[in-house]
């Protein structure tokens, strides 16, 4: 009987904090997985900035630390850090460009503002610079070089990101943070208190359904372009199928975004991820 291989720090970090992307990474070629785990671990490091600080300025300092770290890597200086060290290997080997990582960092400035997006376009930009851009970087790590394939990955990442906003409503609500477009909330007569107090009102469900319908349309759009993504890079887009599954759970819950069966506390199972791979999204 052989021992189970021990996960690297980045792999275990992603497994604990970003289970969806961890499971989808397992469908990449074995030699490519560690690169994905490193990228996703970096993303987790910058995305959790708002949760890690008590003051906005401290968040900006934390993000600047990462900017400085990337600059030092480009100069050949490597800080001793569990994510920085493997990340430096990807950068120095040309597999990841620091400017792409800086886009992920810059996008997290929005989190520190603690201000809801004014409209869908503003939310879409935030999602595109986080989940969408991350999916493109993952696809490039898996060998994607053409723009059509990048576009396919971005569409999948953006659709997954929009569903993620819905799934995080309880998480954000507990922290008194709001990521739903203000104009949509006004249209449905939903107030900030309705979200922060987890009120299961018809207005909240109507708002949630409208955003869920938009997310479903975006999943459908992503699927139109799936053939543009080579089979060796599918792992970068697979989270979109998990998003589809989450929307089915939301519909089953009557579009109650506070349902225990829908939110971040219920990540996808390995079985569902296998199904996603088999269906090629």
Short mmCIF file of C-alpha atoms in Angstrom, two decimals:
data_model
loop_
_atom_site.label_atom_id
_atom_site.label_comp_id
_atom_site.label_asym_id
_atom_site.label_seq_id
_atom_site.Cartn_x
_atom_site.Cartn_y
_atom_site.Cartn_z
CA UNK A 1 0.00 0.00 0.00
CA UNK A 2 1.44 3.35 -1.08
CA UNK A 3 1.25 6.50 0.97
CA UNK A 4 -1.06 9.28 -0.21
CA UNK A 5 1.07 12.03 -1.77
CA UNK A 6 1.35 15.07 0.49
CA UNK A 7 -0.10 18.26 -0.91
CA UNK A 8 2.13 21.29 -1.31
CA UNK A 9 1.40 24.34 0.80
CA UNK A 10 -0.36 26.10 -2.10
CA UNK A 11 -2.41 23.03 -3.04
CA UNK A 12 -3.59 22.54 0.53
CA UNK A 13 -4.26 26.25 0.93
CA UNK A 14 -6.48 26.27 -2.16
CA UNK A 15 -8.17 23.04 -1.10
CA UNK A 16 -9.17 24.66 2.20
CA UNK A 17 -10.12 28.08 0.88
CA UNK A 18 -11.17 27.69 -2.76
CA UNK A 19 -12.49 24.17 -3.08
CA UNK A 20 -14.17 24.67 -6.45
CA UNK A 21 -11.00 25.71 -8.21
CA UNK A 22 -9.01 23.07 -6.34
CA UNK A 23 -11.28 20.29 -7.60
CA UNK A 24 -11.31 21.65 -11.15
CA UNK A 25 -7.51 21.86 -11.13
CA UNK A 26 -7.36 18.10 -10.62
CA UNK A 27 -8.55 17.71 -14.22
CA UNK A 28 -5.51 19.51 -15.58
CA UNK A 29 -2.45 17.55 -16.65
CA UNK A 30 -0.51 16.45 -13.53
CA UNK A 31 2.51 18.54 -14.42
CA UNK A 32 0.33 21.68 -14.71
CA UNK A 33 -1.59 21.41 -11.46
CA UNK A 34 1.00 22.94 -9.18
CA UNK A 35 1.11 26.05 -11.33
CA UNK A 36 -2.66 26.41 -11.00
CA UNK A 37 -2.51 25.86 -7.25
CA UNK A 38 0.13 28.58 -6.96
CA UNK A 39 -1.90 31.03 -9.04
CA UNK A 40 -5.06 30.32 -7.06
CA UNK A 41 -3.19 30.61 -3.77
CA UNK A 42 -1.94 34.05 -4.81
CA UNK A 43 -5.49 35.00 -5.74
CA UNK A 44 -6.70 33.84 -2.35
CA UNK A 45 -3.99 35.90 -0.63
CA UNK A 46 -5.09 39.14 -2.29
CA UNK A 47 -8.83 38.42 -2.31
CA UNK A 48 -8.96 37.94 1.46
CA UNK A 49 -7.37 41.32 2.13
CA UNK A 50 -10.58 43.00 3.26
CA UNK A 51 -11.29 40.19 5.72
CA UNK A 52 -7.78 40.37 7.15
CA UNK A 53 -7.72 44.04 8.15
CA UNK A 54 -9.63 46.24 10.57
CA UNK A 55 -8.83 49.50 8.78
CA UNK A 56 -8.87 50.47 5.12
CA UNK A 57 -5.30 51.81 5.23
CA UNK A 58 -4.04 48.46 6.49
CA UNK A 59 -5.67 46.82 3.48
CA UNK A 60 -3.88 49.18 1.11
CA UNK A 61 -0.61 48.42 2.90
CA UNK A 62 -1.21 44.69 2.47
CA UNK A 63 -1.90 45.07 -1.26
CA UNK A 64 1.19 47.27 -1.63
CA UNK A 65 3.23 44.54 0.04
CA UNK A 66 2.24 42.26 -2.81
CA UNK A 67 3.08 44.90 -5.42
CA UNK A 68 6.49 45.37 -3.86
CA UNK A 69 6.96 41.61 -3.72
CA UNK A 70 6.27 41.26 -7.46
CA UNK A 71 8.71 44.08 -8.21
CA UNK A 72 11.39 42.36 -6.16
CA UNK A 73 10.81 39.04 -7.92
CA UNK A 74 11.43 40.80 -11.23
CA UNK A 75 14.75 41.98 -9.74
CA UNK A 76 15.64 38.48 -8.61
CA UNK A 77 14.85 39.07 -4.94
CA UNK A 78 12.58 36.44 -3.42
CA UNK A 79 10.87 37.00 -0.09
CA UNK A 80 10.60 33.96 2.16
CA UNK A 81 6.89 33.21 1.98
CA UNK A 82 4.95 30.00 1.21
CA UNK A 83 3.18 31.52 -1.80
CA UNK A 84 5.84 33.97 -2.97
CA UNK A 85 8.51 31.32 -3.47
CA UNK A 86 6.58 29.06 -5.89
CA UNK A 87 5.07 32.16 -7.52
CA UNK A 88 8.57 33.45 -8.24
CA UNK A 89 9.32 30.24 -10.13
CA UNK A 90 6.33 30.81 -12.42
CA UNK A 91 7.32 34.43 -13.00
CA UNK A 92 11.00 33.80 -13.59
CA UNK A 93 10.22 30.96 -16.01
CA UNK A 94 7.90 33.23 -17.99
CA UNK A 95 4.75 31.26 -17.25
CA UNK A 96 3.09 34.25 -15.53
CA UNK A 97 3.53 37.96 -16.18
CA UNK A 98 3.72 40.23 -13.09
CA UNK A 99 1.45 42.78 -14.81
CA UNK A 100 -1.31 40.17 -14.93
CA UNK A 101 -0.96 39.54 -11.21
CA UNK A 102 -1.04 43.29 -10.62
CA UNK A 103 -4.47 43.43 -12.28
CA UNK A 104 -5.76 41.03 -9.63
CA UNK A 105 -4.23 43.19 -6.91
CA UNK A 106 -5.66 46.44 -8.28
CA UNK A 107 -9.15 44.92 -8.52
CA UNK A 108 -9.13 44.31 -4.77
CA UNK A 109 -8.94 48.03 -4.09
CA UNK A 110 -12.69 47.98 -4.71
CA UNK A 111 -13.18 45.67 -1.73
CA UNK A 112 -11.56 48.20 0.57
CA UNK A 113 -14.00 50.95 -0.42
CA UNK A 114 -16.93 49.11 1.22
CA UNK A 115 -19.23 50.62 -1.38
CA UNK A 116 -21.79 48.75 -3.43
CA UNK A 117 -21.44 48.96 -7.24
CA UNK A 118 -23.72 51.63 -8.69
CA UNK A 119 -24.95 49.41 -11.52
CA UNK A 120 -24.45 46.10 -13.29
CA UNK A 121 -21.69 47.50 -15.48
CA UNK A 122 -19.63 48.45 -12.43
CA UNK A 123 -20.15 45.02 -10.89
CA UNK A 124 -19.29 43.35 -14.21
CA UNK A 125 -16.00 45.26 -14.37
CA UNK A 126 -15.08 44.09 -10.88
CA UNK A 127 -15.94 40.48 -11.74
CA UNK A 128 -14.03 40.67 -15.02
CA UNK A 129 -10.90 41.95 -13.30
CA UNK A 130 -11.08 39.23 -10.66
CA UNK A 131 -12.77 35.97 -11.66
CA UNK A 132 -12.65 36.59 -15.42
CA UNK A 133 -9.01 37.64 -15.50
CA UNK A 134 -8.06 34.78 -13.20
CA UNK A 135 -9.67 32.27 -15.59
CA UNK A 136 -7.67 33.70 -18.48
CA UNK A 137 -4.43 33.42 -16.50
CA UNK A 138 -5.26 29.83 -15.61
CA UNK A 139 -5.94 29.02 -19.26
CA UNK A 140 -2.60 30.53 -20.25
CA UNK A 141 -0.84 28.42 -17.63
CA UNK A 142 -2.45 25.42 -19.30
CA UNK A 143 -1.07 26.38 -22.71
CA UNK A 144 -3.62 28.77 -24.23
CA UNK A 145 -2.04 31.31 -26.58
CA UNK A 146 -4.84 32.54 -28.88
CA UNK A 147 -7.41 35.25 -28.20
CA UNK A 148 -10.49 33.13 -28.94
CA UNK A 149 -9.50 30.66 -26.24
CA UNK A 150 -8.75 33.49 -23.83
CA UNK A 151 -12.19 34.93 -24.54
CA UNK A 152 -13.82 31.55 -23.87
CA UNK A 153 -12.04 31.30 -20.53
CA UNK A 154 -12.97 34.88 -19.61
CA UNK A 155 -16.66 34.27 -20.34
CA UNK A 156 -16.62 31.17 -18.13
CA UNK A 157 -14.80 33.02 -15.36
CA UNK A 158 -17.20 35.94 -15.47
CA UNK A 159 -20.27 33.72 -15.32
CA UNK A 160 -18.82 31.85 -12.35
CA UNK A 161 -17.95 35.15 -10.69
CA UNK A 162 -21.48 36.52 -10.97
CA UNK A 163 -22.90 33.39 -9.34
CA UNK A 164 -20.22 33.81 -6.70
CA UNK A 165 -21.61 37.24 -5.83
CA UNK A 166 -24.98 35.65 -5.10
CA UNK A 167 -23.45 32.78 -3.13
CA UNK A 168 -21.47 35.23 -0.99
CA UNK A 169 -24.47 37.32 0.07
CA UNK A 170 -24.52 35.83 3.57
CA UNK A 171 -20.74 36.07 3.91
CA UNK A 172 -20.73 39.69 2.78
CA UNK A 173 -23.86 40.50 4.75
CA UNK A 174 -22.27 39.40 8.01
CA UNK A 175 -19.41 41.79 7.30
CA UNK A 176 -21.86 44.56 6.35
CA UNK A 177 -20.57 44.64 2.80
CA UNK A 178 -22.72 44.86 -0.31
CA UNK A 179 -21.87 43.82 -3.86
CA UNK A 180 -25.32 43.96 -5.45
CA UNK A 181 -25.90 46.77 -7.98
CA UNK A 182 -27.61 49.71 -6.31
CA UNK A 183 -29.88 50.41 -9.29
CA UNK A 184 -31.20 46.85 -9.27
CA UNK A 185 -31.84 47.03 -5.53
CA UNK A 186 -33.80 50.27 -5.98
CA UNK A 187 -35.78 48.75 -8.84
CA UNK A 188 -36.93 45.88 -6.59
CA UNK A 189 -37.34 48.00 -3.47
CA UNK A 190 -34.60 46.18 -1.59
CA UNK A 191 -32.76 48.08 1.12
CA UNK A 192 -29.32 47.53 2.58
CA UNK A 193 -30.90 46.31 5.81
CA UNK A 194 -32.77 43.58 3.94
CA UNK A 195 -29.46 42.07 2.91
CA UNK A 196 -27.58 42.65 6.14
CA UNK A 197 -30.45 41.20 8.22
CA UNK A 198 -31.00 38.28 5.81
CA UNK A 199 -34.65 39.08 5.27
CA UNK A 200 -36.30 36.46 3.10
CA UNK A 201 -38.71 38.90 1.47
CA UNK A 202 -40.35 38.59 -1.94
CA UNK A 203 -38.41 41.69 -3.03
CA UNK A 204 -35.08 40.09 -2.13
CA UNK A 205 -36.05 36.89 -3.94
CA UNK A 206 -37.16 38.86 -6.99
CA UNK A 207 -33.85 40.73 -7.08
CA UNK A 208 -31.92 37.50 -6.67
CA UNK A 209 -33.89 35.84 -9.45
CA UNK A 210 -33.14 38.70 -11.85
CA UNK A 211 -29.40 38.42 -11.21
CA UNK A 212 -29.58 34.62 -11.37
CA UNK A 213 -31.31 34.83 -14.78
CA UNK A 214 -28.53 37.10 -15.99
CA UNK A 215 -25.94 34.64 -14.69
CA UNK A 216 -27.72 31.79 -16.49
CA UNK A 217 -27.59 33.76 -19.74
CA UNK A 218 -23.88 34.26 -19.24
CA UNK A 219 -23.32 30.58 -18.61
CA UNK A 220 -25.14 29.88 -21.88
CA UNK A 221 -22.93 32.43 -23.65
CA UNK A 222 -19.80 30.80 -22.21
CA UNK A 223 -20.95 27.43 -23.48
CA UNK A 224 -21.27 28.80 -27.01
CA UNK A 225 -17.53 29.43 -26.99
CA UNK A 226 -16.42 26.25 -25.24
CA UNK A 227 -15.09 24.71 -28.45
CA UNK A 228 -12.60 27.57 -28.69
CA UNK A 229 -10.89 26.28 -25.56
CA UNK A 230 -8.53 23.32 -26.16
CA UNK A 231 -9.14 20.19 -24.11
CA UNK A 232 -5.87 20.61 -22.22
CA UNK A 233 -7.13 23.97 -20.85
CA UNK A 234 -10.67 22.94 -19.85
CA UNK A 235 -9.79 22.92 -16.15
CA UNK A 236 -9.56 26.72 -16.27
CA UNK A 237 -13.22 27.00 -17.30
CA UNK A 238 -14.79 24.08 -15.44
CA UNK A 239 -15.96 26.22 -12.50
CA UNK A 240 -18.69 27.55 -14.80
CA UNK A 241 -20.41 24.16 -14.68
CA UNK A 242 -20.35 24.24 -10.91
CA UNK A 243 -21.95 27.69 -11.17
CA UNK A 244 -24.75 26.16 -13.21
CA UNK A 245 -25.29 23.61 -10.46
CA UNK A 246 -25.41 26.33 -7.83
CA UNK A 247 -28.09 28.19 -9.78
CA UNK A 248 -30.20 25.03 -9.86
CA UNK A 249 -29.91 24.86 -6.08
CA UNK A 250 -30.92 28.50 -5.83
CA UNK A 251 -34.00 27.92 -8.00
CA UNK A 252 -34.93 24.91 -5.87
CA UNK A 253 -34.71 27.16 -2.80
CA UNK A 254 -37.19 29.59 -4.35
CA UNK A 255 -34.40 32.09 -5.10
CA UNK A 256 -33.74 32.61 -1.41
CA UNK A 257 -30.08 33.71 -1.42
CA UNK A 258 -29.82 33.00 2.29
CA UNK A 259 -30.67 29.32 1.91
CA UNK A 260 -28.18 27.05 3.67
CA UNK A 261 -28.16 24.79 0.61
CA UNK A 262 -26.96 27.53 -1.73
CA UNK A 263 -24.23 29.67 -0.16
CA UNK A 264 -20.49 29.39 0.21
CA UNK A 265 -20.88 26.94 3.08
CA UNK A 266 -21.90 24.31 0.53
CA UNK A 267 -19.09 23.97 -2.03
CA UNK A 268 -19.37 21.52 -4.89
CA UNK A 269 -18.69 17.85 -4.33
CA UNK A 270 -16.05 15.88 -6.17
CA UNK A 271 -18.86 13.92 -7.85
CA UNK A 272 -20.35 17.11 -9.29
CA UNK A 273 -16.94 18.21 -10.52
CA UNK A 274 -16.43 14.88 -12.30
CA UNK A 275 -19.81 15.34 -13.94
CA UNK A 276 -18.73 18.81 -15.02
CA UNK A 277 -15.62 17.40 -16.69
CA UNK A 278 -17.58 14.68 -18.43
CA UNK A 279 -20.05 17.19 -19.85
CA UNK A 280 -17.23 19.53 -20.98
CA UNK A 281 -19.38 22.37 -19.69
#
